[in-house]
PDB file of C-alpha atoms in Angstrom:
ATOM      1  CA  ASN A1436     -76.735-100.526 -41.024  1.00 62.00           C
ATOM      2  CA  ALA A1437     -76.562 -99.141 -37.487  1.00 74.00           C
ATOM      3  CA  GLY A1438     -75.296-102.353 -35.869  1.00 92.00           C
ATOM      4  CA  VAL A1439     -76.204-102.693 -32.188  1.00 95.00           C
ATOM      5  CA  THR A1440     -78.007 -99.694 -30.715  1.00 96.00           C
ATOM      6  CA  GLN A1441     -78.505 -99.164 -26.989  1.00 97.00           C
ATOM      7  CA  THR A1442     -80.678 -96.612 -25.207  1.00 96.00           C
ATOM      8  CA  PRO A1443     -80.404 -94.718 -22.980  1.00 97.00           C
ATOM      9  CA  LYS A1444     -76.707 -93.936 -22.927  1.00 95.00           C
ATOM     10  CA  PHE A1445     -76.796 -92.517 -19.398  1.00 96.00           C
ATOM     11  CA  ARG A1446     -79.328 -92.905 -16.597  1.00 96.00           C
ATOM     12  CA  ILE A1447     -79.502 -92.203 -12.882  1.00 97.00           C
ATOM     13  CA  LEU A1448     -81.973 -94.270 -10.881  1.00 96.00           C
ATOM     14  CA  LYS A1449     -83.069 -94.114  -7.283  1.00 97.00           C
ATOM     15  CA  ILE A1450     -82.969 -97.254  -5.162  1.00 97.00           C
ATOM     16  CA  GLY A1451     -86.083 -99.318  -5.761  1.00 96.00           C
ATOM     17  CA  GLN A1452     -86.969 -97.764  -9.099  1.00 97.00           C
ATOM     18  CA  SER A1453     -87.427 -99.826 -12.219  1.00 96.00           C
ATOM     19  CA  MET A1454     -86.268 -99.263 -15.742  1.00 96.00           C
ATOM     20  CA  THR A1455     -85.632-100.974 -19.059  1.00 97.00           C
ATOM     21  CA  LEU A1456     -82.472-100.760 -21.100  1.00 98.00           C
ATOM     22  CA  GLN A1457     -83.299-101.057 -24.759  1.00 98.00           C
ATOM     23  CA  CYS A1458     -81.197-102.911 -27.302  1.00 98.00           C
ATOM     24  CA  ALA A1459     -81.827-103.286 -31.009  1.00 97.00           C
ATOM     25  CA  GLN A1460     -79.792-104.770 -33.834  1.00 97.00           C
ATOM     26  CA  ASP A1461     -80.407-104.522 -37.552  1.00 95.00           C
ATOM     27  CA  MET A1462     -78.075-107.290 -38.706  1.00 93.00           C
ATOM     28  CA  ASN A1463     -80.643-110.120 -38.458  1.00 92.00           C
ATOM     29  CA  HIS A1464     -78.517-111.793 -35.802  1.00 91.00           C
ATOM     30  CA  ASN A1465     -80.129-114.673 -33.942  1.00 89.00           C
ATOM     31  CA  TYR A1466     -77.960-114.430 -30.818  1.00 88.00           C
ATOM     32  CA  MET A1467     -78.146-111.481 -28.460  1.00 92.00           C
ATOM     33  CA  TYR A1468     -76.446-110.848 -25.125  1.00 92.00           C
ATOM     34  CA  TRP A1469     -76.391-108.492 -22.177  1.00 95.00           C
ATOM     35  CA  TYR A1470     -73.159-107.881 -20.280  1.00 93.00           C
ATOM     36  CA  ARG A1471     -72.287-105.609 -17.388  1.00 95.00           C
ATOM     37  CA  GLN A1472     -68.896-104.143 -16.671  1.00 92.00           C
ATOM     38  CA  ASP A1473     -67.916-102.811 -13.263  1.00 91.00           C
ATOM     39  CA  PRO A1474     -65.029-100.329 -12.962  1.00 85.00           C
ATOM     40  CA  GLY A1475     -61.658-101.899 -13.723  1.00 81.00           C
ATOM     41  CA  MET A1476     -63.192-105.291 -14.403  1.00 83.00           C
ATOM     42  CA  GLY A1477     -63.977-107.409 -17.411  1.00 83.00           C
ATOM     43  CA  LEU A1478     -67.465-107.989 -18.745  1.00 87.00           C
ATOM     44  CA  LYS A1479     -69.843-110.425 -17.102  1.00 89.00           C
ATOM     45  CA  LEU A1480     -72.725-112.072 -18.951  1.00 89.00           C
ATOM     46  CA  ILE A1481     -76.169-111.330 -17.497  1.00 93.00           C
ATOM     47  CA  TYR A1482     -78.550-112.982 -19.959  1.00 93.00           C
ATOM     48  CA  TYR A1483     -78.446-114.189 -23.510  1.00 90.00           C
ATOM     49  CA  SER A1484     -80.867-115.309 -26.189  1.00 91.00           C
ATOM     50  CA  VAL A1485     -80.416-117.752 -29.060  1.00 86.00           C
ATOM     51  CA  GLY A1486     -83.493-116.550 -30.904  1.00 89.00           C
ATOM     52  CA  ALA A1487     -86.907-114.945 -30.566  1.00 93.00           C
ATOM     53  CA  GLY A1488     -88.813-116.399 -27.648  1.00 94.00           C
ATOM     54  CA  ILE A1489     -85.758-118.052 -26.063  1.00 92.00           C
ATOM     55  CA  THR A1490     -83.684-116.603 -23.245  1.00 93.00           C
ATOM     56  CA  ASP A1491     -81.174-118.060 -20.793  1.00 90.00           C
ATOM     57  CA  LYS A1492     -79.290-116.916 -17.718  1.00 91.00           C
ATOM     58  CA  GLY A1493     -75.653-115.995 -17.814  1.00 88.00           C
ATOM     59  CA  GLU A1494     -73.200-115.573 -14.945  1.00 86.00           C
ATOM     60  CA  VAL A1495     -74.939-112.757 -13.037  1.00 93.00           C
ATOM     61  CA  PRO A1496     -78.714-112.795 -13.773  1.00 95.00           C
ATOM     62  CA  ASN A1497     -80.042-111.863 -10.321  1.00 95.00           C
ATOM     63  CA  GLY A1498     -81.975-108.600 -10.288  1.00 96.00           C
ATOM     64  CA  TYR A1499     -82.587-108.586 -14.030  1.00 97.00           C
ATOM     65  CA  ASN A1500     -85.126-109.869 -16.503  1.00 97.00           C
ATOM     66  CA  VAL A1501     -85.127-110.074 -20.284  1.00 97.00           C
ATOM     67  CA  SER A1502     -87.489-110.858 -23.102  1.00 96.00           C
ATOM     68  CA  ARG A1503     -87.003-111.541 -26.792  1.00 97.00           C
ATOM     69  CA  SER A1504     -90.263-111.100 -28.654  1.00 96.00           C
ATOM     70  CA  THR A1505     -88.576-110.194 -31.939  1.00 96.00           C
ATOM     71  CA  THR A1506     -85.265-110.979 -33.581  1.00 95.00           C
ATOM     72  CA  GLU A1507     -84.254-107.329 -33.490  1.00 97.00           C
ATOM     73  CA  ASP A1508     -84.922-106.356 -29.867  1.00 97.00           C
ATOM     74  CA  PHE A1509     -83.587-107.630 -26.547  1.00 98.00           C
ATOM     75  CA  PRO A1510     -84.588-105.335 -23.651  1.00 98.00           C
ATOM     76  CA  LEU A1511     -83.075-105.711 -20.177  1.00 98.00           C
ATOM     77  CA  ARG A1512     -85.352-104.946 -17.234  1.00 97.00           C
ATOM     78  CA  LEU A1513     -84.232-103.873 -13.761  1.00 96.00           C
ATOM     79  CA  GLU A1514     -87.187-104.262 -11.409  1.00 89.00           C
ATOM     80  CA  LEU A1515     -85.912-102.940  -8.065  1.00 94.00           C
ATOM     81  CA  ALA A1516     -82.726-101.021  -8.658  1.00 95.00           C
ATOM     82  CA  ALA A1517     -79.947-101.458  -6.112  1.00 96.00           C
ATOM     83  CA  PRO A1518     -76.599 -99.640  -5.780  1.00 96.00           C
ATOM     84  CA  SER A1519     -74.849-102.888  -6.717  1.00 96.00           C
ATOM     85  CA  GLN A1520     -76.359-102.521 -10.179  1.00 97.00           C
ATOM     86  CA  THR A1521     -74.405 -99.366 -10.844  1.00 96.00           C
ATOM     87  CA  SER A1522     -72.402-100.389 -13.874  1.00 96.00           C
ATOM     88  CA  VAL A1523     -71.932-100.037 -17.599  1.00 96.00           C
ATOM     89  CA  TYR A1524     -74.213-102.322 -19.568  1.00 97.00           C
ATOM     90  CA  PHE A1525     -73.340-103.656 -23.001  1.00 96.00           C
ATOM     91  CA  CYS A1526     -75.673-105.344 -25.405  1.00 96.00           C
ATOM     92  CA  ALA A1527     -74.219-107.548 -28.127  1.00 93.00           C
ATOM     93  CA  SER A1528     -75.320-109.764 -30.977  1.00 91.00           C
ATOM     94  CA  SER A1529     -73.971-112.449 -33.272  1.00 86.00           C
ATOM     95  CA  TYR A1530     -75.107-114.769 -36.014  1.00 83.00           C
ATOM     96  CA  SER A1531     -74.868-118.531 -35.820  1.00 72.00           C
ATOM     97  CA  PRO A1532     -76.508-120.528 -38.614  1.00 67.00           C
ATOM     98  CA  GLY A1533     -78.320-123.480 -37.170  1.00 59.00           C
ATOM     99  CA  GLY A1534     -77.095-122.630 -33.686  1.00 52.00           C
ATOM    100  CA  ASP A1535     -73.648-124.033 -34.468  1.00 50.00           C
ATOM    101  CA  LEU A1536     -70.881-121.818 -33.206  1.00 48.00           C
ATOM    102  CA  GLY A1537     -68.190-124.015 -34.658  1.00 47.00           C
ATOM    103  CA  SER A1538     -67.511-121.433 -37.312  1.00 48.00           C
ATOM    104  CA  GLY A1539     -66.285-119.037 -34.656  1.00 56.00           C
ATOM    105  CA  ASN A1540     -68.611-116.186 -35.478  1.00 67.00           C
ATOM    106  CA  THR A1541     -68.010-112.646 -34.271  1.00 79.00           C
ATOM    107  CA  ILE A1542     -69.947-110.879 -31.517  1.00 84.00           C
ATOM    108  CA  TYR A1543     -70.718-107.211 -32.097  1.00 90.00           C
ATOM    109  CA  PHE A1544     -71.164-104.877 -29.148  1.00 93.00           C
ATOM    110  CA  GLY A1545     -73.147-101.716 -28.638  1.00 95.00           C
ATOM    111  CA  GLU A1546     -71.592 -98.569 -27.195  1.00 93.00           C
ATOM    112  CA  GLY A1547     -72.856 -99.131 -23.673  1.00 95.00           C
ATOM    113  CA  SER A1548     -75.368 -97.707 -21.234  1.00 97.00           C
ATOM    114  CA  TRP A1549     -74.031 -96.046 -18.073  1.00 96.00           C
ATOM    115  CA  LEU A1550     -76.351 -96.679 -15.128  1.00 97.00           C
ATOM    116  CA  THR A1551     -75.970 -95.171 -11.666  1.00 96.00           C
ATOM    117  CA  VAL A1552     -78.237 -96.202  -8.777  1.00 96.00           C
ATOM    118  CA  VAL A1553     -78.309 -93.775  -5.849  1.00 96.00           C
TER     119      VAL A1553
ATOM    120  CA  ASP B1041     -64.048-118.236 -14.941  1.00 47.00           C
ATOM    121  CA  ALA B1042     -61.995-116.391 -17.556  1.00 51.00           C
ATOM    122  CA  LYS B1043     -59.881-119.444 -18.522  1.00 80.00           C
ATOM    123  CA  THR B1044     -57.091-117.167 -19.732  1.00 89.00           C
ATOM    124  CA  THR B1045     -54.108-115.428 -18.157  1.00 91.00           C
ATOM    125  CA  GLN B1046     -52.732-112.173 -19.489  1.00 95.00           C
ATOM    126  CA  PRO B1047     -50.229-109.628 -18.200  1.00 96.00           C
ATOM    127  CA  THR B1048     -51.884-106.687 -16.523  1.00 95.00           C
ATOM    128  CA  SER B1049     -50.131-104.079 -18.615  1.00 97.00           C
ATOM    129  CA  MET B1050     -47.671-103.611 -21.436  1.00 97.00           C
ATOM    130  CA  ASP B1051     -46.300-100.732 -23.394  1.00 96.00           C
ATOM    131  CA  CYS B1052     -44.971-100.288 -26.872  1.00 96.00           C
ATOM    132  CA  ALA B1053     -43.362 -97.549 -28.949  1.00 97.00           C
ATOM    133  CA  GLU B1054     -45.399 -96.169 -31.799  1.00 97.00           C
ATOM    134  CA  GLY B1055     -44.537 -97.860 -35.086  1.00 96.00           C
ATOM    135  CA  ARG B1056     -43.163-100.935 -33.407  1.00 97.00           C
ATOM    136  CA  ALA B1057     -44.840-104.324 -33.190  1.00 97.00           C
ATOM    137  CA  ALA B1058     -46.895-104.988 -30.070  1.00 97.00           C
ATOM    138  CA  ASN B1059     -46.861-108.625 -28.976  1.00 98.00           C
ATOM    139  CA  LEU B1060     -49.545-109.470 -26.428  1.00 97.00           C
ATOM    140  CA  PRO B1061     -49.277-112.917 -24.845  1.00 97.00           C
ATOM    141  CA  CYS B1062     -52.072-115.071 -23.484  1.00 95.00           C
ATOM    142  CA  ASN B1063     -52.047-118.378 -21.650  1.00 94.00           C
ATOM    143  CA  HIS B1064     -55.002-120.731 -21.982  1.00 90.00           C
ATOM    144  CA  SER B1065     -53.577-123.997 -20.720  1.00 89.00           C
ATOM    145  CA  THR B1066     -56.982-125.636 -20.092  1.00 85.00           C
ATOM    146  CA  ILE B1067     -58.371-124.941 -23.553  1.00 85.00           C
ATOM    147  CA  SER B1068     -60.500-127.693 -25.056  1.00 80.00           C
ATOM    148  CA  GLY B1069     -60.448-128.971 -28.585  1.00 80.00           C
ATOM    149  CA  ASN B1070     -63.593-127.121 -29.638  1.00 76.00           C
ATOM    150  CA  GLU B1071     -62.718-123.800 -28.031  1.00 81.00           C
ATOM    151  CA  TYR B1072     -61.687-120.866 -30.136  1.00 84.00           C
ATOM    152  CA  VAL B1073     -59.278-118.154 -29.067  1.00 89.00           C
ATOM    153  CA  TYR B1074     -60.744-114.673 -29.536  1.00 90.00           C
ATOM    154  CA  TRP B1075     -59.193-111.280 -29.113  1.00 93.00           C
ATOM    155  CA  TYR B1076     -61.205-108.144 -28.419  1.00 93.00           C
ATOM    156  CA  ARG B1077     -60.135-104.698 -27.356  1.00 95.00           C
ATOM    157  CA  GLN B1078     -61.870-101.920 -25.479  1.00 94.00           C
ATOM    158  CA  ILE B1079     -60.976 -98.279 -25.851  1.00 92.00           C
ATOM    159  CA  HIS B1080     -62.023 -95.815 -23.130  1.00 83.00           C
ATOM    160  CA  SER B1081     -64.954 -97.935 -21.924  1.00 76.00           C
ATOM    161  CA  GLN B1082     -66.494 -98.091 -25.387  1.00 87.00           C
ATOM    162  CA  GLY B1083     -68.071-101.345 -26.503  1.00 90.00           C
ATOM    163  CA  PRO B1084     -65.507-104.113 -27.050  1.00 91.00           C
ATOM    164  CA  GLN B1085     -64.235-104.352 -30.602  1.00 92.00           C
ATOM    165  CA  TYR B1086     -63.519-107.656 -32.304  1.00 90.00           C
ATOM    166  CA  ILE B1087     -59.942-108.076 -33.522  1.00 94.00           C
ATOM    167  CA  ILE B1088     -59.322-111.653 -34.584  1.00 92.00           C
ATOM    168  CA  HIS B1089     -59.979-115.271 -33.663  1.00 89.00           C
ATOM    169  CA  GLY B1090     -58.538-118.708 -34.373  1.00 89.00           C
ATOM    170  CA  LEU B1091     -58.836-122.374 -33.538  1.00 87.00           C
ATOM    171  CA  LYS B1092     -55.416-123.886 -34.178  1.00 88.00           C
ATOM    172  CA  ASN B1093     -53.908-122.250 -37.239  1.00 87.00           C
ATOM    173  CA  ASN B1094     -52.256-118.873 -37.242  1.00 93.00           C
ATOM    174  CA  GLU B1095     -54.530-116.136 -38.525  1.00 94.00           C
ATOM    175  CA  THR B1096     -53.994-112.704 -40.020  1.00 96.00           C
ATOM    176  CA  ASN B1097     -56.361-109.915 -40.930  1.00 94.00           C
ATOM    177  CA  GLU B1098     -56.103-106.205 -41.576  1.00 94.00           C
ATOM    178  CA  MET B1099     -55.828-105.424 -37.884  1.00 93.00           C
ATOM    179  CA  ALA B1100     -53.552-108.068 -36.435  1.00 97.00           C
ATOM    180  CA  SER B1101     -52.009-111.518 -36.499  1.00 97.00           C
ATOM    181  CA  LEU B1102     -52.757-114.341 -34.109  1.00 97.00           C
ATOM    182  CA  ILE B1103     -50.115-116.947 -33.393  1.00 97.00           C
ATOM    183  CA  ILE B1104     -51.337-120.069 -31.588  1.00 95.00           C
ATOM    184  CA  THR B1105     -48.828-122.585 -30.274  1.00 95.00           C
ATOM    185  CA  GLU B1106     -49.003-126.124 -31.540  1.00 94.00           C
ATOM    186  CA  ASP B1107     -50.327-127.434 -28.219  1.00 93.00           C
ATOM    187  CA  ARG B1108     -52.841-124.539 -28.200  1.00 92.00           C
ATOM    188  CA  LYS B1109     -52.015-123.686 -24.604  1.00 93.00           C
ATOM    189  CA  SER B1110     -50.934-120.165 -25.421  1.00 94.00           C
ATOM    190  CA  SER B1111     -51.212-117.546 -28.109  1.00 95.00           C
ATOM    191  CA  THR B1112     -49.850-114.145 -29.069  1.00 97.00           C
ATOM    192  CA  LEU B1113     -51.668-111.240 -30.630  1.00 98.00           C
ATOM    193  CA  ILE B1114     -49.414-109.155 -32.837  1.00 98.00           C
ATOM    194  CA  LEU B1115     -50.175-105.584 -33.848  1.00 97.00           C
ATOM    195  CA  PRO B1116     -47.497-105.138 -36.505  1.00 96.00           C
ATOM    196  CA  HIS B1117     -47.199-101.345 -36.423  1.00 95.00           C
ATOM    197  CA  ALA B1118     -48.767 -99.996 -33.255  1.00 96.00           C
ATOM    198  CA  THR B1119     -50.249 -96.511 -33.296  1.00 97.00           C
ATOM    199  CA  LEU B1120     -51.410 -94.255 -30.480  1.00 96.00           C
ATOM    200  CA  ARG B1121     -54.986 -95.260 -31.308  1.00 95.00           C
ATOM    201  CA  ASP B1122     -54.152 -98.849 -30.405  1.00 97.00           C
ATOM    202  CA  THR B1123     -53.913 -97.866 -26.731  1.00 97.00           C
ATOM    203  CA  ALA B1124     -56.662 -99.982 -25.159  1.00 96.00           C
ATOM    204  CA  VAL B1125     -57.426-102.943 -22.939  1.00 95.00           C
ATOM    205  CA  TYR B1126     -56.967-106.177 -24.901  1.00 96.00           C
ATOM    206  CA  TYR B1127     -58.949-109.247 -23.916  1.00 93.00           C
ATOM    207  CA  CYS B1128     -57.950-112.784 -24.801  1.00 93.00           C
ATOM    208  CA  ILE B1129     -60.966-115.063 -24.578  1.00 88.00           C
ATOM    209  CA  VAL B1130     -61.676-118.716 -25.172  1.00 84.00           C
ATOM    210  CA  ARG B1131     -65.096-119.508 -26.487  1.00 75.00           C
ATOM    211  CA  VAL B1132     -66.871-122.781 -26.937  1.00 63.00           C
ATOM    212  CA  GLY B1133     -68.119-123.547 -30.402  1.00 53.00           C
ATOM    213  CA  SER B1134     -70.879-125.989 -29.546  1.00 51.00           C
ATOM    214  CA  ARG B1135     -74.444-126.560 -30.566  1.00 48.00           C
ATOM    215  CA  GLY B1136     -77.581-126.204 -28.556  1.00 47.00           C
ATOM    216  CA  ARG B1137     -79.253-124.173 -25.899  1.00 47.00           C
ATOM    217  CA  GLY B1138     -78.238-124.584 -22.293  1.00 45.00           C
ATOM    218  CA  SER B1139     -74.566-125.189 -22.889  1.00 46.00           C
ATOM    219  CA  THR B1140     -71.913-122.561 -22.482  1.00 48.00           C
ATOM    220  CA  LEU B1141     -72.270-121.867 -26.154  1.00 51.00           C
ATOM    221  CA  GLY B1142     -71.391-118.444 -27.326  1.00 57.00           C
ATOM    222  CA  ARG B1143     -70.343-117.146 -23.966  1.00 65.00           C
ATOM    223  CA  LEU B1144     -67.388-114.843 -23.923  1.00 71.00           C
ATOM    224  CA  TYR B1145     -65.647-114.980 -20.557  1.00 72.00           C
ATOM    225  CA  PHE B1146     -63.797-111.717 -20.087  1.00 76.00           C
ATOM    226  CA  GLY B1147     -60.941-111.434 -17.626  1.00 78.00           C
ATOM    227  CA  ARG B1148     -59.302-108.123 -16.815  1.00 82.00           C
ATOM    228  CA  GLY B1149     -57.271-108.078 -20.006  1.00 91.00           C
ATOM    229  CA  THR B1150     -53.986-106.327 -20.772  1.00 96.00           C
ATOM    230  CA  GLN B1151     -53.756-102.551 -20.760  1.00 96.00           C
ATOM    231  CA  LEU B1152     -51.605-101.732 -23.791  1.00 98.00           C
ATOM    232  CA  THR B1153     -50.151 -98.237 -23.845  1.00 97.00           C
ATOM    233  CA  VAL B1154     -48.557 -97.056 -27.063  1.00 97.00           C
ATOM    234  CA  TRP B1155     -46.218 -94.134 -26.540  1.00 96.00           C
ATOM    235  CA  PRO B1156     -44.915 -91.653 -29.121  1.00 95.00           C
TER     236      PRO B1156
END
């Protein structure tokens, strides 16, 4: 059980380039999330998904796209990289039976992907 | 919109209890209080959560006031490895897509330093 796995761990992009951050979880979680964390700040939600085929915007979605074709994978796409997207990106997942979060389920995070746009 | 207020930093002697306060005066009835910590920019690690009753697990205890407007995370015997940023978060437990369900709003947290 690897938990939440993110790749790559480190990447340097040039302005205008595109790339995809990969995220996979092996816990059969229905919810998945992408967060970014700027230096000295807390995490901000970019996108999230409540299940395969369903995605929704978080607090800071501009400049990103996601897809959720399977339960296990939730890739984050940067189409035209900008310096403002230099950050650490965290993928996370959780399980909520029937979509009800009233049980207060736990969110598990990956180890992060460090992205620098120059 | 973090919805919580925490001190910027605290310190604690190794072996002593670390008591981390959090104010969440606008908390709603269906919002849980969660605590996570982050060590050296690793992925945040879940510690504990609660709704209105005090909770305890192998890592920590969570004390929630009766009016639910504040809480305290207690690490009973802090070690050097507990040095981290601790985030207090309120999280809606609601059903359905399109609501704020599941979102964890992270503030800047409390930097806890445990010294020998």
